[in-house]
Amino acid sequence: MRQLLSTNTAGIAAGTVAGNMVFTAASAIDVATMKRVSEADTIKDETRVILQRIERTLAEAGCTLRDLAKVTCFVSEEEHRLDFAAAWRDLLAPGPYPSRAMVRMDLVSDCRVQVDAIAVRPAGEGKD
């Protein structure tokens, strides 16, 4: 059995709970305008917005950023890779840091960063 978490105005779920696993993804795009939100000016700011969005979704499932097990991070340009990695390290300090893959690819609109994440629910956090 699976449970969909908050759904945005476009009808897209912020995440899915399946057993003890939580699957979520985020970008700093406003779905109403399909443009990057104004507070995502720098790569660090964009990464912060994304992590805040992931954190809210994980909280809905009884998790925190510390429960992240695996993330796939996408950057739109190679030159964003190091800025993203530094922001990720700083924003998740002091760790633990989940396993991470990073891919350079075209992203929607003016999105420069996107994160796909998998977390494991702590023992005793609901059963599906």
Short mmCIF file of C-alpha atoms in Angstrom, two decimals:
data_model
loop_
_atom_site.label_atom_id
_atom_site.label_comp_id
_atom_site.label_asym_id
_atom_site.label_seq_id
_atom_site.Cartn_x
_atom_site.Cartn_y
_atom_site.Cartn_z
CA MET A 1 0.00 0.00 0.00
CA ARG A 2 1.24 3.49 -0.73
CA GLN A 3 0.28 6.92 0.52
CA LEU A 4 0.61 10.10 -1.54
CA LEU A 5 1.79 13.16 0.38
CA SER A 6 0.74 16.79 -0.24
CA THR A 7 -0.33 17.45 -3.81
CA ASN A 8 0.38 20.78 -5.51
CA THR A 9 -1.98 22.78 -7.72
CA ALA A 10 -0.72 20.87 -10.77
CA GLY A 11 -1.86 17.62 -9.13
CA ILE A 12 1.67 16.37 -8.53
CA ALA A 13 2.33 14.67 -5.18
CA ALA A 14 5.26 16.04 -3.19
CA GLY A 15 6.12 12.51 -2.19
CA THR A 16 5.01 8.94 -1.77
CA VAL A 17 5.28 6.64 1.23
CA ALA A 18 5.60 2.95 0.44
CA GLY A 19 6.15 0.82 3.54
CA ASN A 20 9.12 2.31 5.37
CA MET A 21 10.41 4.17 2.29
CA VAL A 22 9.65 7.79 1.40
CA PHE A 23 10.21 8.99 -2.17
CA THR A 24 10.25 12.69 -2.95
CA ALA A 25 11.72 15.21 -5.35
CA ALA A 26 11.93 18.98 -5.41
CA SER A 27 13.03 21.94 -7.44
CA ALA A 28 12.78 25.67 -6.76
CA ILE A 29 10.16 26.16 -9.47
CA ASP A 30 6.83 27.89 -8.81
CA VAL A 31 4.33 25.57 -10.52
CA ALA A 32 1.97 28.48 -11.19
CA THR A 33 4.52 30.38 -13.29
CA MET A 34 6.97 27.56 -14.14
CA LYS A 35 9.78 29.96 -13.19
CA ARG A 36 12.36 29.72 -10.44
CA VAL A 37 11.12 31.34 -7.20
CA SER A 38 12.65 34.74 -6.44
CA GLU A 39 14.38 33.55 -3.26
CA ALA A 40 16.43 31.07 -5.34
CA ASP A 41 18.79 33.70 -6.71
CA THR A 42 22.08 31.82 -6.23
CA ILE A 43 22.82 28.11 -6.49
CA LYS A 44 23.13 28.01 -2.69
CA ASP A 45 19.74 29.72 -2.31
CA GLU A 46 18.18 27.38 -4.87
CA THR A 47 19.60 24.38 -3.01
CA ARG A 48 18.28 25.77 0.30
CA VAL A 49 14.76 26.16 -1.16
CA ILE A 50 14.89 22.60 -2.48
CA LEU A 51 16.04 21.18 0.86
CA GLN A 52 13.30 23.12 2.68
CA ARG A 53 10.72 21.63 0.33
CA ILE A 54 12.10 18.13 0.78
CA GLU A 55 12.23 18.65 4.55
CA ARG A 56 8.51 19.62 4.63
CA THR A 57 7.56 16.55 2.62
CA LEU A 58 9.68 14.26 4.80
CA ALA A 59 8.12 15.75 7.95
CA GLU A 60 4.69 14.85 6.61
CA ALA A 61 5.90 11.24 6.46
CA GLY A 62 7.48 11.33 9.93
CA CYS A 63 11.05 11.80 8.69
CA THR A 64 13.77 14.43 8.73
CA LEU A 65 16.65 15.21 6.41
CA ARG A 66 18.73 12.88 8.60
CA ASP A 67 16.60 9.99 7.30
CA LEU A 68 17.71 10.53 3.70
CA ALA A 69 19.35 7.37 2.36
CA LYS A 70 19.93 8.14 -1.34
CA VAL A 71 19.65 11.27 -3.47
CA THR A 72 20.13 11.96 -7.13
CA CYS A 73 20.98 15.59 -7.79
CA PHE A 74 20.63 17.24 -11.17
CA VAL A 75 22.37 20.43 -12.28
CA SER A 76 21.65 22.24 -15.53
CA GLU A 77 25.25 23.31 -16.18
CA GLU A 78 28.59 21.79 -15.29
CA GLU A 79 29.70 25.05 -13.66
CA HIS A 80 26.91 24.66 -11.05
CA ARG A 81 28.30 21.33 -9.80
CA LEU A 82 30.85 22.69 -7.30
CA ASP A 83 28.54 25.46 -6.02
CA PHE A 84 25.79 22.89 -5.47
CA ALA A 85 28.14 20.46 -3.71
CA ALA A 86 29.38 23.21 -1.35
CA ALA A 87 25.82 24.37 -0.60
CA TRP A 88 24.67 20.78 -0.02
CA ARG A 89 27.55 20.16 2.41
CA ASP A 90 26.91 23.42 4.30
CA LEU A 91 23.12 23.07 4.45
CA LEU A 92 23.22 19.46 5.68
CA ALA A 93 26.13 19.99 8.09
CA PRO A 94 27.22 18.29 10.22
CA GLY A 95 25.79 15.28 8.37
CA PRO A 96 25.24 12.43 8.06
CA TYR A 97 25.25 12.87 4.32
CA PRO A 98 23.24 10.42 2.25
CA SER A 99 24.64 8.55 -0.72
CA ARG A 100 24.55 11.02 -3.63
CA ALA A 101 24.78 10.87 -7.39
CA MET A 102 25.02 14.05 -9.47
CA VAL A 103 24.00 14.40 -13.10
CA ARG A 104 24.29 17.31 -15.53
CA MET A 105 21.22 17.61 -17.74
CA ASP A 106 18.66 20.03 -19.14
CA LEU A 107 16.06 20.98 -16.54
CA VAL A 108 12.64 22.57 -16.88
CA SER A 109 12.38 26.35 -17.39
CA ASP A 110 15.12 28.30 -15.58
CA CYS A 111 15.64 25.56 -13.00
CA ARG A 112 19.35 25.02 -12.33
CA VAL A 113 19.08 22.33 -9.63
CA GLN A 114 16.70 19.49 -8.88
CA VAL A 115 16.90 16.74 -6.25
CA ASP A 116 15.29 13.29 -6.21
CA ALA A 117 15.43 11.73 -2.73
CA ILE A 118 14.71 8.49 -0.94
CA ALA A 119 14.41 8.34 2.85
CA VAL A 120 13.85 5.47 5.26
CA ARG A 121 11.25 6.02 7.95
CA PRO A 122 12.45 5.53 11.51
CA ALA A 123 11.25 2.32 13.17
CA GLY A 124 7.73 2.69 14.53
CA GLU A 125 6.69 5.48 12.11
CA GLY A 126 3.47 4.09 10.67
CA LYS A 127 2.98 0.92 8.71
CA ASP A 128 1.48 0.81 5.21
#
